[in-house]
Amino acid sequence: MKRSAAALFFALVFSVLSGCKTKDAGISFNIALDAGFPSLDPGRSYSYESMQVTSQLTEGLVGFNGKGEVVPVLARDWYQTNDITYIFEVRSNVVFSDGSPMTMKDVLFSLERTRSGDDGNVFAGFFSNVERFNAVGWHLIVTLSRPSAVFKYQMATNAGRIISQSYYLSHRKNFGTARGGILATGPFVLKSWKPGEEIVLEKNERYWDKAARDANQVREVVFKIITDAPTRLAAVQAGCIDFTMFIAADRLGALLNNPDLAVTVTRDLGTGFLGLNTRSPPFSDKNARKAVAHAIDIQRLYSEFNRGRGLPATVLPFGPNLYGKDAAGWNAYAANTPGYDYDLEAARACLAESAYPAGFNCSLVTDPWLYNRARAQFIKESLAPLGINVEIRIVTMDAFYTYLNGEARDSNGERDYDILYGDWTNDYPDMGGILSSLYASSQVQYGYNFAAYSNPRVDALIEDQNAEEDPARRFEIQKQLMDILVDEAPYIPLEYTTNRAVLNTKYQGLDFTGDWQWYLPVQKVTRAGKGRR
């Protein structure tokens, strides 16, 4: 017998709400995720969902502080002695969550594992500029092959997280999975994991930072995986979910006037894109890409779907939050550089110059969020007047990540789509991250260059701007890069995104900032003494 959609919805709601319980001994803090993931290995954790969990379990020598700044964590201090040498003074009193001491062997092993890319570590590119790691007593000495303006940020991401060498080697086949678990130094430890359902963490009673351990009132953190958006919303409204950042913009109206809920909209380092597969026809043809760019009314797309949140994109693949100290220069560049204004006649002219003057058929892959499905339909309708027929393919979140990172391949071994609609949140507050991830040739085969774009001149300029520490000279290199990328149009920037989060007002202390990928301090949550109980 088939159950109605309404019956399925209420069954899902009941299954979530029936788990609402009140316990007195410490805080049981419930977080909703919109999708599951296969691994908590920090070297393979690169989704919005998994990073919220790994940031509770693992730490690096340095981390972010919620203000975009790099601060010591497992290191007491860090500094540069010259352009290519970094010194990290590692704490000698750190223990893993099983009580075993963290040694310099663990530090070296963890960082070398990232650099080598062993076992699918997705952060290997962050350390491609490292010539060697060396330990002298409790000092880690990092020597780069060339100067870097971004290495300090890269060490504060999952690339720099420290794990137990002995535990990893004895659990290598299933490390980071529900069966194999993980051993690290964070304020919480993995208690249980039902893939696709929930992950439960408990307070690390052996946490090395005694003051932080004693102040931590959170007994357990329960991550509920609720893939159905209405069910997630209902659970938040009912008070069974204490925090989530997975509420679509068009659903926030139901929450803003609720006194039991605090909605935070924070700066973001993300951009929403169309990635055009430049390795395969039709988008190996630059004029076909330009035709698509001219056919999309970005201002209308923004006004119909964003409802005042975020910003409509310019020609730049990064928004104002990544302009840094060059804000005036980038504002001028965006204003004065000819881009791809909505112009169907210009679109037809570009198409006429391509190998497909009468149009073509193509596929567009996106995730199942209703918001993104509606935008995909907008893109389809925008391209139809040019004779471009778009087949929309909606895939699960798990599958979407395989398209994004290049794992999903066609019979010829190429990325299996023509257009990918998605967004990219930069890993750190420097535009070098988005350039290295989305435009470098090294990221085409397996990586996050989802336009499959390759240009040796661009590769060289990316390396040059990463290595240049003088702000004025770096800005000039980056402008050269932008001139090429605007002309080549491998991506069509659509919006500069914002992040939204909802916290039950019975709690306080959870800072939701632009650093949320690497800094989500659940251990600082306390009871606020008000709101629903």
Coordinates of C-alpha atoms in Angstrom, one line a residue:
M1 CA 0.0 0.0 0.0
K2 CA 1.3 3.5 -0.9
R3 CA 1.3 6.1 1.8
S4 CA 0.4 9.6 1.0
A5 CA 3.0 12.4 1.0
A6 CA 1.2 14.0 4.0
A7 CA 1.3 10.7 5.9
L8 CA 5.0 10.3 5.2
F9 CA 5.7 13.8 6.4
F10 CA 3.9 13.4 9.7
A11 CA 5.6 10.0 10.2
L12 CA 8.9 11.7 9.8
V13 CA 7.9 14.6 12.1
F14 CA 6.8 12.1 14.8
S15 CA 10.0 10.1 14.6
V16 CA 12.0 13.2 15.3
L17 CA 9.7 14.8 17.8
S18 CA 9.4 11.6 19.8
G19 CA 13.1 11.9 20.5
C20 CA 12.6 15.1 22.5
K21 CA 13.6 14.5 26.1
T22 CA 14.7 16.6 29.0
K23 CA 17.7 15.6 31.0
D24 CA 19.1 17.3 34.0
A25 CA 22.7 16.2 34.2
G26 CA 24.5 18.5 31.8
I27 CA 23.3 19.8 28.5
S28 CA 22.3 17.4 25.7
F29 CA 22.6 19.7 22.6
N30 CA 20.8 18.7 19.4
I31 CA 22.1 19.8 16.0
A32 CA 20.3 19.1 12.7
L33 CA 22.2 18.2 9.6
D34 CA 20.6 17.9 6.2
A35 CA 22.6 14.9 4.9
G36 CA 24.9 12.2 6.1
F37 CA 28.5 11.5 5.1
P38 CA 30.9 8.6 5.0
S39 CA 33.8 9.7 7.1
L40 CA 34.9 11.7 10.1
D41 CA 38.5 11.4 9.1
P42 CA 39.6 15.1 9.1
G43 CA 41.6 14.4 5.9
R44 CA 38.4 13.4 4.1
S45 CA 35.9 15.6 5.8
Y46 CA 35.0 18.3 3.3
S47 CA 31.3 18.8 3.4
Y48 CA 29.2 21.4 5.3
E49 CA 27.8 18.6 7.4
S50 CA 30.9 16.6 8.3
M51 CA 33.0 19.6 9.2
Q52 CA 30.5 20.6 12.0
V53 CA 31.3 17.2 13.6
T54 CA 35.0 17.0 13.0
S55 CA 35.5 20.4 14.5
Q56 CA 34.3 19.0 17.8
L57 CA 36.6 15.9 17.7
T58 CA 39.8 17.3 16.3
E59 CA 42.2 20.2 16.7
G60 CA 45.3 21.6 14.9
L61 CA 48.4 23.4 16.1
V62 CA 46.5 26.6 15.2
G63 CA 42.9 27.4 14.5
F64 CA 40.5 30.2 13.8
N65 CA 38.9 32.4 16.5
G66 CA 35.7 33.4 14.8
K67 CA 37.1 36.7 13.6
G68 CA 39.1 35.3 10.6
E69 CA 42.3 35.3 12.7
V70 CA 44.7 32.4 13.2
V71 CA 45.4 31.7 16.9
P72 CA 47.4 29.0 18.8
V73 CA 45.6 25.8 19.8
L74 CA 47.8 22.7 20.2
A75 CA 50.7 25.0 19.8
R76 CA 51.6 27.6 22.5
D77 CA 52.8 30.0 19.9
W78 CA 53.8 30.3 16.2
Y79 CA 55.8 32.7 14.2
Q80 CA 57.9 33.1 11.0
T81 CA 61.7 33.5 11.1
N82 CA 61.9 34.4 7.4
D83 CA 59.7 34.2 4.3
I84 CA 59.7 30.4 4.1
T85 CA 60.2 29.2 7.6
Y86 CA 57.5 28.8 10.3
I87 CA 58.1 27.7 13.9
F88 CA 55.3 26.2 16.0
E89 CA 55.9 25.7 19.7
V90 CA 53.9 22.6 20.4
R91 CA 52.3 22.1 23.8
S92 CA 53.9 19.2 25.7
N93 CA 50.9 18.4 28.0
V94 CA 48.3 17.4 25.3
V95 CA 46.7 14.0 25.5
F96 CA 44.3 12.2 23.2
S97 CA 40.8 11.4 24.3
D98 CA 41.9 7.9 25.5
G99 CA 44.5 9.5 27.8
S100 CA 47.6 8.7 25.7
P101 CA 50.0 11.5 25.2
M102 CA 50.3 13.4 22.0
T103 CA 53.9 13.3 20.8
M104 CA 55.8 15.1 18.1
K105 CA 55.6 11.8 16.2
D106 CA 51.9 12.2 16.0
V107 CA 52.2 15.8 14.8
L108 CA 54.7 14.9 12.1
F109 CA 52.7 11.8 11.0
S110 CA 49.4 13.8 10.8
L111 CA 51.0 16.6 8.7
E112 CA 53.0 14.3 6.4
R113 CA 49.8 12.2 5.9
T114 CA 48.1 15.3 4.6
R115 CA 51.0 16.3 2.4
S116 CA 51.2 12.9 0.8
G117 CA 47.5 12.6 0.1
D118 CA 47.5 9.1 1.5
D119 CA 44.1 7.3 1.7
G120 CA 42.3 10.0 -0.3
N121 CA 43.3 13.0 1.9
V122 CA 41.6 15.9 0.1
F123 CA 43.8 18.6 1.6
A124 CA 47.1 17.4 0.1
G125 CA 47.1 20.5 -2.2
F126 CA 47.2 22.8 0.9
F127 CA 50.7 21.5 1.6
S128 CA 52.0 21.2 -1.9
N129 CA 54.3 24.2 -1.1
V130 CA 55.8 22.5 1.9
E131 CA 59.4 21.4 1.4
R132 CA 59.7 19.6 4.7
F133 CA 58.4 19.3 8.3
N134 CA 61.0 18.8 11.0
A135 CA 60.8 18.4 14.7
V136 CA 63.4 19.7 17.2
G137 CA 62.2 18.9 20.7
W138 CA 58.7 20.4 21.0
H139 CA 59.2 22.8 18.1
L140 CA 57.8 22.0 14.7
I141 CA 59.8 23.7 11.9
V142 CA 58.1 24.0 8.6
T143 CA 60.1 25.0 5.5
L144 CA 58.3 26.1 2.4
S145 CA 59.6 25.9 -1.1
R146 CA 58.5 29.4 -1.8
P147 CA 56.9 32.2 0.3
S148 CA 53.2 31.9 0.9
A149 CA 50.5 34.5 1.7
V150 CA 48.1 31.7 2.7
F151 CA 50.0 28.9 4.5
K152 CA 49.1 30.3 7.9
Y153 CA 45.4 29.9 7.0
Q154 CA 45.8 26.4 5.6
M155 CA 47.4 25.1 8.8
A156 CA 44.2 26.2 10.6
T157 CA 41.9 24.0 8.5
N158 CA 41.5 20.2 8.5
A159 CA 44.8 20.0 6.7
G160 CA 46.5 20.7 10.0
R161 CA 44.4 18.5 12.3
I162 CA 46.4 16.1 14.6
I163 CA 45.4 12.5 15.0
S164 CA 46.9 9.5 16.9
Q165 CA 49.4 7.8 14.7
S166 CA 49.1 4.4 16.5
Y167 CA 45.3 4.5 16.4
Y168 CA 45.3 5.3 12.7
L169 CA 47.7 2.6 11.8
S170 CA 45.8 0.0 13.7
H171 CA 42.5 1.1 12.1
R172 CA 43.7 2.2 8.7
K173 CA 41.1 0.2 6.8
N174 CA 38.1 1.8 8.6
F175 CA 39.6 4.9 10.2
G176 CA 37.0 7.7 10.5
T177 CA 34.0 5.4 9.8
A178 CA 31.2 4.4 12.2
R179 CA 33.0 1.1 12.7
G180 CA 36.6 2.3 13.0
G181 CA 36.1 5.6 14.9
I182 CA 38.7 8.3 15.4
L183 CA 41.2 9.2 18.1
A184 CA 42.1 12.9 18.4
T185 CA 42.4 15.7 21.0
G186 CA 39.1 17.7 20.7
P187 CA 36.7 18.7 23.5
F188 CA 34.3 15.8 22.5
V189 CA 34.7 12.2 21.6
L190 CA 32.7 9.9 19.4
K191 CA 30.1 7.9 21.4
S192 CA 28.0 6.3 18.7
W193 CA 27.1 6.7 15.0
K194 CA 24.2 5.3 13.1
P195 CA 25.0 6.2 9.5
G196 CA 22.2 8.2 7.9
E197 CA 20.4 8.8 11.2
E198 CA 22.5 10.3 14.0
I199 CA 26.0 10.8 15.5
V200 CA 26.4 11.2 19.2
L201 CA 29.4 12.8 20.8
E202 CA 30.1 13.0 24.5
K203 CA 32.3 15.3 26.6
N204 CA 36.0 14.5 26.6
E205 CA 36.7 14.0 30.3
R206 CA 40.4 13.8 29.5
Y207 CA 40.5 17.1 27.5
W208 CA 44.0 18.6 27.9
D209 CA 42.7 22.1 28.5
K210 CA 41.5 21.8 32.1
A211 CA 40.0 25.2 32.3
A212 CA 38.0 24.7 29.1
R213 CA 37.1 21.1 30.2
D214 CA 35.8 22.3 33.6
A215 CA 33.8 25.2 31.9
N216 CA 32.2 22.8 29.4
Q217 CA 28.5 22.2 30.4
V218 CA 27.6 20.1 27.4
R219 CA 27.4 16.5 28.3
E220 CA 26.6 15.3 24.8
V221 CA 26.1 16.6 21.3
V222 CA 23.6 14.8 19.2
F223 CA 23.7 15.4 15.4
K224 CA 20.4 14.4 13.9
I225 CA 20.4 13.8 10.1
I226 CA 17.1 15.1 8.9
T227 CA 17.1 15.2 5.1
D228 CA 13.5 16.3 4.8
A229 CA 13.3 20.2 5.0
P230 CA 9.8 20.5 6.4
T231 CA 10.6 17.9 9.1
R232 CA 13.8 19.8 10.0
L233 CA 11.8 23.0 10.3
A234 CA 9.2 21.4 12.4
A235 CA 11.8 19.9 14.7
V236 CA 13.4 23.4 15.2
Q237 CA 10.0 25.0 15.9
A238 CA 9.1 22.2 18.4
G239 CA 12.4 22.8 20.3
C240 CA 13.7 19.3 19.6
I241 CA 16.6 20.7 17.6
D242 CA 18.7 23.3 19.3
F243 CA 20.8 24.5 16.4
T244 CA 20.9 24.2 12.7
M245 CA 22.3 26.1 9.7
F246 CA 20.2 24.1 7.3
I247 CA 17.2 26.3 7.0
A248 CA 16.5 27.6 3.5
A249 CA 16.2 31.4 3.1
D250 CA 12.5 31.2 2.1
R251 CA 11.7 29.3 5.3
L252 CA 13.2 31.9 7.7
G253 CA 10.0 34.0 7.8
A254 CA 8.4 31.3 9.9
L255 CA 11.2 31.6 12.5
L256 CA 12.0 35.3 12.8
N257 CA 9.1 36.2 15.0
N258 CA 9.5 33.2 17.3
P259 CA 10.7 34.4 20.7
D260 CA 12.2 30.9 21.4
L261 CA 14.5 31.1 18.4
A262 CA 17.4 33.4 17.5
V263 CA 18.2 33.6 13.8
T264 CA 21.8 34.7 12.9
V265 CA 22.8 35.7 9.4
T266 CA 26.6 36.0 9.2
R267 CA 29.2 37.0 6.7
D268 CA 30.1 34.3 4.3
L269 CA 33.1 33.5 2.1
G270 CA 30.9 31.7 -0.5
T271 CA 29.8 32.2 -4.1
G272 CA 27.0 30.5 -6.0
F273 CA 28.1 29.4 -9.5
L274 CA 27.3 27.7 -12.6
G275 CA 30.3 25.6 -13.5
L276 CA 30.5 24.9 -17.2
N277 CA 32.4 21.7 -18.1
T278 CA 35.1 23.1 -20.3
R279 CA 36.7 19.7 -21.1
S280 CA 33.7 18.4 -23.1
P281 CA 31.4 19.8 -25.8
P282 CA 29.5 22.1 -25.9
F283 CA 31.2 24.1 -23.2
S284 CA 34.7 23.4 -24.4
D285 CA 33.7 26.2 -26.8
K286 CA 34.3 29.6 -25.1
N287 CA 31.6 31.3 -27.2
A288 CA 29.0 28.8 -26.0
R289 CA 30.0 29.7 -22.4
K290 CA 29.7 33.4 -23.1
A291 CA 26.3 32.9 -24.7
V292 CA 25.0 31.2 -21.5
A293 CA 26.5 34.0 -19.3
H294 CA 24.7 36.7 -21.3
A295 CA 21.4 34.8 -21.2
I296 CA 21.0 34.8 -17.4
D297 CA 19.4 37.7 -15.8
I298 CA 21.3 37.7 -12.5
Q299 CA 19.5 40.6 -11.0
R300 CA 16.1 38.9 -11.6
L301 CA 17.4 35.6 -10.3
Y302 CA 18.5 37.4 -7.1
S303 CA 15.3 39.4 -6.6
E304 CA 13.1 36.3 -7.1
F305 CA 15.0 33.8 -5.0
N306 CA 17.3 35.6 -2.6
R307 CA 14.8 37.9 -1.1
G308 CA 17.4 40.5 0.0
R309 CA 19.9 37.9 1.4
G310 CA 23.4 37.8 0.0
L311 CA 24.4 39.9 -3.0
P312 CA 24.1 39.5 -6.7
A313 CA 27.4 38.6 -8.2
T314 CA 29.6 40.8 -10.4
V315 CA 32.2 39.5 -12.8
L316 CA 34.3 38.5 -9.9
P317 CA 34.2 34.9 -8.5
F318 CA 34.5 36.2 -5.0
G319 CA 32.5 38.7 -3.0
P320 CA 33.3 41.7 -0.8
N321 CA 34.2 39.5 2.2
L322 CA 37.3 38.4 0.4
Y323 CA 38.4 41.8 -0.9
G324 CA 40.5 42.3 2.2
K325 CA 42.5 45.5 2.3
D326 CA 42.0 45.9 -1.5
A327 CA 38.3 46.7 -1.3
A328 CA 38.6 50.0 -3.2
G329 CA 40.6 48.3 -5.9
W330 CA 38.2 45.4 -6.3
N331 CA 35.1 47.6 -6.2
A332 CA 36.6 49.6 -9.1
Y333 CA 37.5 46.5 -11.0
A334 CA 34.0 45.1 -10.7
A335 CA 32.5 48.4 -11.8
N336 CA 34.8 49.0 -14.7
T337 CA 35.4 45.6 -16.2
P338 CA 33.0 44.6 -19.0
G339 CA 31.2 41.5 -18.0
Y340 CA 28.2 39.5 -19.1
D341 CA 25.2 41.7 -18.6
Y342 CA 21.8 40.2 -19.4
D343 CA 21.5 40.7 -23.1
L344 CA 19.8 38.1 -25.3
E345 CA 21.0 39.7 -28.5
A346 CA 24.6 39.5 -27.2
A347 CA 23.9 35.9 -26.2
R348 CA 22.7 35.1 -29.7
A349 CA 25.8 36.8 -31.2
C350 CA 28.1 34.7 -29.0
L351 CA 26.2 31.5 -30.0
A352 CA 26.5 32.4 -33.6
E353 CA 30.3 32.6 -33.2
S354 CA 30.3 29.1 -31.6
A355 CA 30.2 25.7 -33.1
Y356 CA 26.5 25.5 -32.1
P357 CA 24.7 28.5 -33.7
A358 CA 21.3 26.7 -33.6
G359 CA 21.7 25.7 -29.9
F360 CA 22.3 22.4 -28.3
N361 CA 21.2 19.9 -25.6
C362 CA 23.0 19.8 -22.2
S363 CA 22.6 18.5 -18.7
L364 CA 22.5 20.5 -15.4
V365 CA 23.2 18.7 -12.2
T366 CA 22.2 20.2 -8.8
D367 CA 21.3 19.1 -5.3
P368 CA 17.8 18.3 -3.9
W369 CA 17.3 21.6 -2.0
L370 CA 14.0 23.1 -3.2
Y371 CA 15.7 26.5 -3.4
N372 CA 18.3 25.1 -5.9
R373 CA 15.8 23.1 -7.8
A374 CA 13.8 26.3 -8.5
R375 CA 16.9 28.2 -9.5
A376 CA 17.9 25.3 -11.9
Q377 CA 14.4 25.7 -13.5
F378 CA 15.1 29.4 -13.9
I379 CA 18.4 28.6 -15.7
K380 CA 16.6 26.2 -18.0
E381 CA 13.9 28.7 -18.9
S382 CA 16.6 31.4 -19.4
L383 CA 18.5 29.4 -22.0
A384 CA 15.5 28.0 -23.9
P385 CA 15.2 31.2 -26.2
L386 CA 18.6 30.4 -27.5
G387 CA 17.7 26.8 -28.5
I388 CA 19.7 25.5 -25.6
N389 CA 17.7 22.6 -24.1
V390 CA 18.6 21.8 -20.5
E391 CA 17.9 18.5 -18.8
I392 CA 17.9 19.1 -15.1
R393 CA 19.3 16.2 -13.0
I394 CA 18.5 16.3 -9.3
V395 CA 20.8 14.1 -7.2
T396 CA 21.1 13.4 -3.5
M397 CA 23.5 15.4 -1.4
D398 CA 25.9 12.4 -1.1
A399 CA 25.9 12.0 -4.9
F400 CA 26.2 15.8 -5.5
Y401 CA 29.5 15.8 -3.7
T402 CA 30.8 13.1 -6.0
Y403 CA 30.0 15.4 -9.0
L404 CA 31.5 18.4 -7.2
N405 CA 34.8 16.7 -6.5
G406 CA 35.2 14.8 -9.7
E407 CA 34.4 11.3 -8.6
A408 CA 31.3 11.0 -10.8
R409 CA 32.6 10.1 -14.3
D410 CA 31.1 9.2 -17.7
S411 CA 32.2 6.3 -19.9
N412 CA 35.0 8.4 -21.3
G413 CA 36.4 9.1 -17.8
E414 CA 35.3 12.8 -17.9
R415 CA 33.1 14.6 -15.4
D416 CA 29.5 13.5 -16.0
Y417 CA 27.7 16.7 -16.6
D418 CA 27.6 19.8 -18.8
I419 CA 26.6 22.3 -16.1
L420 CA 26.9 22.0 -12.3
Y421 CA 24.9 24.4 -10.2
G422 CA 26.4 24.7 -6.8
D423 CA 28.2 27.0 -4.4
W424 CA 31.7 27.2 -3.0
T425 CA 32.6 28.5 0.4
N426 CA 36.2 29.5 0.6
D427 CA 38.3 27.6 3.2
Y428 CA 39.8 30.7 4.7
P429 CA 39.5 34.5 4.5
D430 CA 41.8 35.0 1.5
M431 CA 40.8 34.8 -2.1
G432 CA 43.8 32.6 -2.8
G433 CA 41.7 29.7 -1.6
I434 CA 39.0 30.0 -4.1
L435 CA 41.5 30.5 -6.9
S436 CA 43.5 27.4 -6.0
S437 CA 40.5 25.2 -5.5
L438 CA 38.3 26.2 -8.5
Y439 CA 40.7 27.2 -11.2
A440 CA 44.0 25.2 -10.8
S441 CA 44.6 22.4 -13.2
S442 CA 45.7 20.2 -10.4
Q443 CA 42.0 20.2 -9.2
V444 CA 40.5 19.0 -12.5
Q445 CA 41.0 15.2 -12.3
Y446 CA 39.9 14.8 -8.7
G447 CA 39.3 18.0 -6.9
Y448 CA 37.0 21.0 -6.8
N449 CA 37.6 22.6 -10.1
F450 CA 34.1 21.6 -11.2
A451 CA 34.4 23.6 -14.5
A452 CA 37.3 21.2 -15.3
Y453 CA 39.2 24.4 -16.4
S454 CA 42.9 24.2 -17.3
N455 CA 45.1 27.0 -18.4
P456 CA 48.9 26.9 -17.8
R457 CA 49.1 30.7 -17.6
V458 CA 46.4 30.8 -14.9
D459 CA 48.2 28.0 -13.0
A460 CA 51.4 30.1 -13.0
L461 CA 49.5 33.3 -11.8
I462 CA 47.8 31.4 -9.1
E463 CA 51.1 30.2 -7.7
D464 CA 52.6 33.7 -8.1
Q465 CA 49.8 35.4 -6.1
N466 CA 49.9 32.7 -3.4
A467 CA 53.7 33.3 -3.0
E468 CA 53.5 37.1 -3.1
E469 CA 53.3 38.7 0.4
D470 CA 53.5 42.3 -0.7
P471 CA 49.8 43.4 -0.9
A472 CA 50.2 45.9 -3.8
R473 CA 52.2 43.4 -6.0
R474 CA 49.8 40.6 -5.1
F475 CA 46.8 42.7 -6.1
E476 CA 48.3 43.4 -9.6
I477 CA 48.9 39.6 -10.1
Q478 CA 45.3 38.9 -9.1
K479 CA 44.0 41.5 -11.5
Q480 CA 45.9 39.8 -14.3
L481 CA 44.2 36.5 -13.3
M482 CA 40.8 38.1 -13.3
D483 CA 41.3 39.5 -16.8
I484 CA 41.9 36.0 -18.1
L485 CA 39.1 34.4 -16.1
V486 CA 36.5 36.9 -17.0
D487 CA 37.3 36.4 -20.7
E488 CA 37.4 32.6 -20.5
A489 CA 34.1 32.3 -18.4
P490 CA 34.6 28.8 -17.1
Y491 CA 32.2 29.7 -14.3
I492 CA 29.3 32.1 -14.1
P493 CA 29.1 33.7 -10.7
L494 CA 25.5 34.2 -9.6
E495 CA 25.5 35.3 -6.0
Y496 CA 27.7 36.0 -3.0
T497 CA 26.1 34.0 -0.3
T498 CA 25.3 34.5 3.4
N499 CA 25.1 31.9 6.1
R500 CA 22.0 31.4 8.2
A501 CA 21.7 29.6 11.6
V502 CA 19.0 29.1 14.1
L503 CA 19.6 28.7 17.9
N504 CA 17.1 27.9 20.5
T505 CA 17.1 30.8 23.0
K506 CA 17.3 28.5 26.0
Y507 CA 21.0 28.4 25.1
Q508 CA 23.7 30.9 24.5
G509 CA 27.5 31.0 23.8
L510 CA 27.5 29.3 20.4
D511 CA 29.3 31.8 18.2
F512 CA 28.1 31.3 14.6
T513 CA 30.6 33.3 12.5
G514 CA 32.2 33.3 9.0
D515 CA 34.7 30.7 10.4
W516 CA 32.0 28.1 11.1
Q517 CA 33.6 25.5 8.9
W518 CA 36.6 25.2 11.3
Y519 CA 35.3 27.0 14.4
L520 CA 31.9 26.0 15.9
P521 CA 32.5 26.1 19.7
V522 CA 29.8 23.8 21.0
Q523 CA 31.8 23.4 24.2
K524 CA 31.0 27.0 25.0
V525 CA 27.2 26.5 25.0
T526 CA 25.5 27.3 28.3
R527 CA 21.9 27.6 29.5
A528 CA 20.5 31.1 29.0
G529 CA 17.9 30.9 31.7
K530 CA 15.1 31.8 29.3
G531 CA 13.1 30.4 26.3
R532 CA 11.4 27.0 26.0
R533 CA 12.3 24.4 28.5

